[in-house]
């Protein structure tokens, strides 16, 4: 059995690995991008495949450490009208 020389904490301390499980606001081009907006008077036709083969995957949970931030972001997106709550399964 192999043993590691450096553990996860040591690797983070020496900046050998970087955690990417953080929600941050984009700091570049803030004068151009001011949050999410909806396109007005925009239509798009989606070509659907006849008899598609579906793949079933289990749902992924959101890590507890970022749930509050994710909830806040989802509420903001709902307020802007980008997303809406679903009350029944999609087809």
PDB file of C-alpha atoms in Angstrom:
ATOM      1  CA  UNK A   1       0.000   0.000   0.000  1.00  0.00           C
ATOM      2  CA  UNK A   2       1.292   3.452  -0.912  1.00  0.00           C
ATOM      3  CA  UNK A   3       1.259   6.311   1.562  1.00  0.00           C
ATOM      4  CA  UNK A   4       1.119   9.946   0.564  1.00  0.00           C
ATOM      5  CA  UNK A   5       3.997  12.235   1.418  1.00  0.00           C
ATOM      6  CA  UNK A   6       1.891  15.399   1.516  1.00  0.00           C
ATOM      7  CA  UNK A   7      -1.683  15.492   2.717  1.00  0.00           C
ATOM      8  CA  UNK A   8      -4.461  17.651   1.332  1.00  0.00           C
ATOM      9  CA  UNK A   9      -3.949  20.424   3.905  1.00  0.00           C
ATOM     10  CA  UNK A  10      -0.213  20.600   3.168  1.00  0.00           C
ATOM     11  CA  UNK A  11      -0.834  20.703  -0.584  1.00  0.00           C
ATOM     12  CA  UNK A  12      -3.244  23.620  -0.127  1.00  0.00           C
ATOM     13  CA  UNK A  13      -0.800  25.407   2.189  1.00  0.00           C
ATOM     14  CA  UNK A  14       2.015  25.159  -0.375  1.00  0.00           C
ATOM     15  CA  UNK A  15      -0.412  26.154  -3.149  1.00  0.00           C
ATOM     16  CA  UNK A  16       0.089  22.889  -5.019  1.00  0.00           C
ATOM     17  CA  UNK A  17      -3.679  22.525  -5.361  1.00  0.00           C
ATOM     18  CA  UNK A  18      -6.407  25.153  -5.466  1.00  0.00           C
ATOM     19  CA  UNK A  19      -9.987  24.782  -4.275  1.00  0.00           C
ATOM     20  CA  UNK A  20     -12.539  25.843  -6.879  1.00  0.00           C
ATOM     21  CA  UNK A  21     -15.703  25.341  -4.816  1.00  0.00           C
ATOM     22  CA  UNK A  22     -16.264  29.054  -4.306  1.00  0.00           C
ATOM     23  CA  UNK A  23     -18.849  31.328  -5.864  1.00  0.00           C
ATOM     24  CA  UNK A  24     -17.299  34.643  -6.849  1.00  0.00           C
ATOM     25  CA  UNK A  25     -18.486  37.585  -8.864  1.00  0.00           C
ATOM     26  CA  UNK A  26     -16.577  38.211 -12.057  1.00  0.00           C
ATOM     27  CA  UNK A  27     -14.198  41.122 -11.509  1.00  0.00           C
ATOM     28  CA  UNK A  28     -13.213  41.684 -15.127  1.00  0.00           C
ATOM     29  CA  UNK A  29     -15.222  43.814 -17.574  1.00  0.00           C
ATOM     30  CA  UNK A  30     -17.648  45.046 -14.914  1.00  0.00           C
ATOM     31  CA  UNK A  31     -18.450  48.032 -17.127  1.00  0.00           C
ATOM     32  CA  UNK A  32     -19.733  45.641 -19.829  1.00  0.00           C
ATOM     33  CA  UNK A  33     -21.401  42.915 -17.747  1.00  0.00           C
ATOM     34  CA  UNK A  34     -23.797  44.104 -15.067  1.00  0.00           C
ATOM     35  CA  UNK A  35     -25.445  40.815 -14.061  1.00  0.00           C
ATOM     36  CA  UNK A  36     -27.955  38.613 -15.839  1.00  0.00           C
ATOM     37  CA  UNK A  37     -30.587  39.980 -18.150  1.00  0.00           C
ATOM     38  CA  UNK A  38     -33.239  38.434 -20.377  1.00  0.00           C
ATOM     39  CA  UNK A  39     -33.352  38.898 -24.138  1.00  0.00           C
ATOM     40  CA  UNK A  40     -36.501  40.675 -25.215  1.00  0.00           C
ATOM     41  CA  UNK A  41     -38.370  39.662 -28.378  1.00  0.00           C
ATOM     42  CA  UNK A  42     -36.085  36.725 -29.091  1.00  0.00           C
ATOM     43  CA  UNK A  43     -37.239  33.402 -30.522  1.00  0.00           C
ATOM     44  CA  UNK A  44     -35.324  30.274 -31.361  1.00  0.00           C
ATOM     45  CA  UNK A  45     -36.437  26.988 -32.908  1.00  0.00           C
ATOM     46  CA  UNK A  46     -34.934  23.821 -31.456  1.00  0.00           C
ATOM     47  CA  UNK A  47     -34.730  20.785 -33.731  1.00  0.00           C
ATOM     48  CA  UNK A  48     -35.615  17.708 -31.681  1.00  0.00           C
ATOM     49  CA  UNK A  49     -34.372  14.186 -32.379  1.00  0.00           C
ATOM     50  CA  UNK A  50     -37.021  11.531 -33.056  1.00  0.00           C
ATOM     51  CA  UNK A  51     -36.942   8.686 -30.492  1.00  0.00           C
ATOM     52  CA  UNK A  52     -33.975   9.909 -28.435  1.00  0.00           C
ATOM     53  CA  UNK A  53     -32.090   7.530 -26.130  1.00  0.00           C
ATOM     54  CA  UNK A  54     -32.095   8.912 -22.598  1.00  0.00           C
ATOM     55  CA  UNK A  55     -29.481   8.326 -19.946  1.00  0.00           C
ATOM     56  CA  UNK A  56     -30.584   8.301 -16.314  1.00  0.00           C
ATOM     57  CA  UNK A  57     -28.169   9.789 -13.786  1.00  0.00           C
ATOM     58  CA  UNK A  58     -28.665  10.410 -10.109  1.00  0.00           C
ATOM     59  CA  UNK A  59     -29.067  13.991  -8.938  1.00  0.00           C
ATOM     60  CA  UNK A  60     -26.013  15.747  -7.560  1.00  0.00           C
ATOM     61  CA  UNK A  61     -26.237  17.453  -4.223  1.00  0.00           C
ATOM     62  CA  UNK A  62     -24.874  20.885  -3.489  1.00  0.00           C
ATOM     63  CA  UNK A  63     -22.100  20.878  -0.865  1.00  0.00           C
ATOM     64  CA  UNK A  64     -23.332  22.178   2.475  1.00  0.00           C
ATOM     65  CA  UNK A  65     -20.556  24.784   2.619  1.00  0.00           C
ATOM     66  CA  UNK A  66     -21.946  26.689  -0.393  1.00  0.00           C
ATOM     67  CA  UNK A  67     -25.703  26.056  -0.082  1.00  0.00           C
ATOM     68  CA  UNK A  68     -26.491  29.537   1.281  1.00  0.00           C
ATOM     69  CA  UNK A  69     -24.574  31.218  -1.556  1.00  0.00           C
ATOM     70  CA  UNK A  70     -26.232  29.004  -4.178  1.00  0.00           C
ATOM     71  CA  UNK A  71     -29.680  29.709  -2.708  1.00  0.00           C
ATOM     72  CA  UNK A  72     -28.996  33.456  -2.757  1.00  0.00           C
ATOM     73  CA  UNK A  73     -27.855  33.301  -6.396  1.00  0.00           C
ATOM     74  CA  UNK A  74     -30.910  31.240  -7.431  1.00  0.00           C
ATOM     75  CA  UNK A  75     -33.250  33.694  -5.702  1.00  0.00           C
ATOM     76  CA  UNK A  76     -31.551  36.583  -7.522  1.00  0.00           C
ATOM     77  CA  UNK A  77     -31.935  34.771 -10.852  1.00  0.00           C
ATOM     78  CA  UNK A  78     -35.641  34.154 -10.110  1.00  0.00           C
ATOM     79  CA  UNK A  79     -36.093  37.831  -9.246  1.00  0.00           C
ATOM     80  CA  UNK A  80     -34.538  38.801 -12.601  1.00  0.00           C
ATOM     81  CA  UNK A  81     -36.803  36.343 -14.418  1.00  0.00           C
ATOM     82  CA  UNK A  82     -33.929  34.233 -15.745  1.00  0.00           C
ATOM     83  CA  UNK A  83     -35.265  31.061 -14.103  1.00  0.00           C
ATOM     84  CA  UNK A  84     -38.565  30.059 -12.536  1.00  0.00           C
ATOM     85  CA  UNK A  85     -39.595  27.344 -10.067  1.00  0.00           C
ATOM     86  CA  UNK A  86     -40.877  24.065 -11.508  1.00  0.00           C
ATOM     87  CA  UNK A  87     -43.975  22.541  -9.925  1.00  0.00           C
ATOM     88  CA  UNK A  88     -44.111  19.398 -12.062  1.00  0.00           C
ATOM     89  CA  UNK A  89     -41.657  17.225 -14.002  1.00  0.00           C
ATOM     90  CA  UNK A  90     -40.577  18.453 -17.417  1.00  0.00           C
ATOM     91  CA  UNK A  91     -41.445  16.400 -20.458  1.00  0.00           C
TER      92      UNK A  91
END
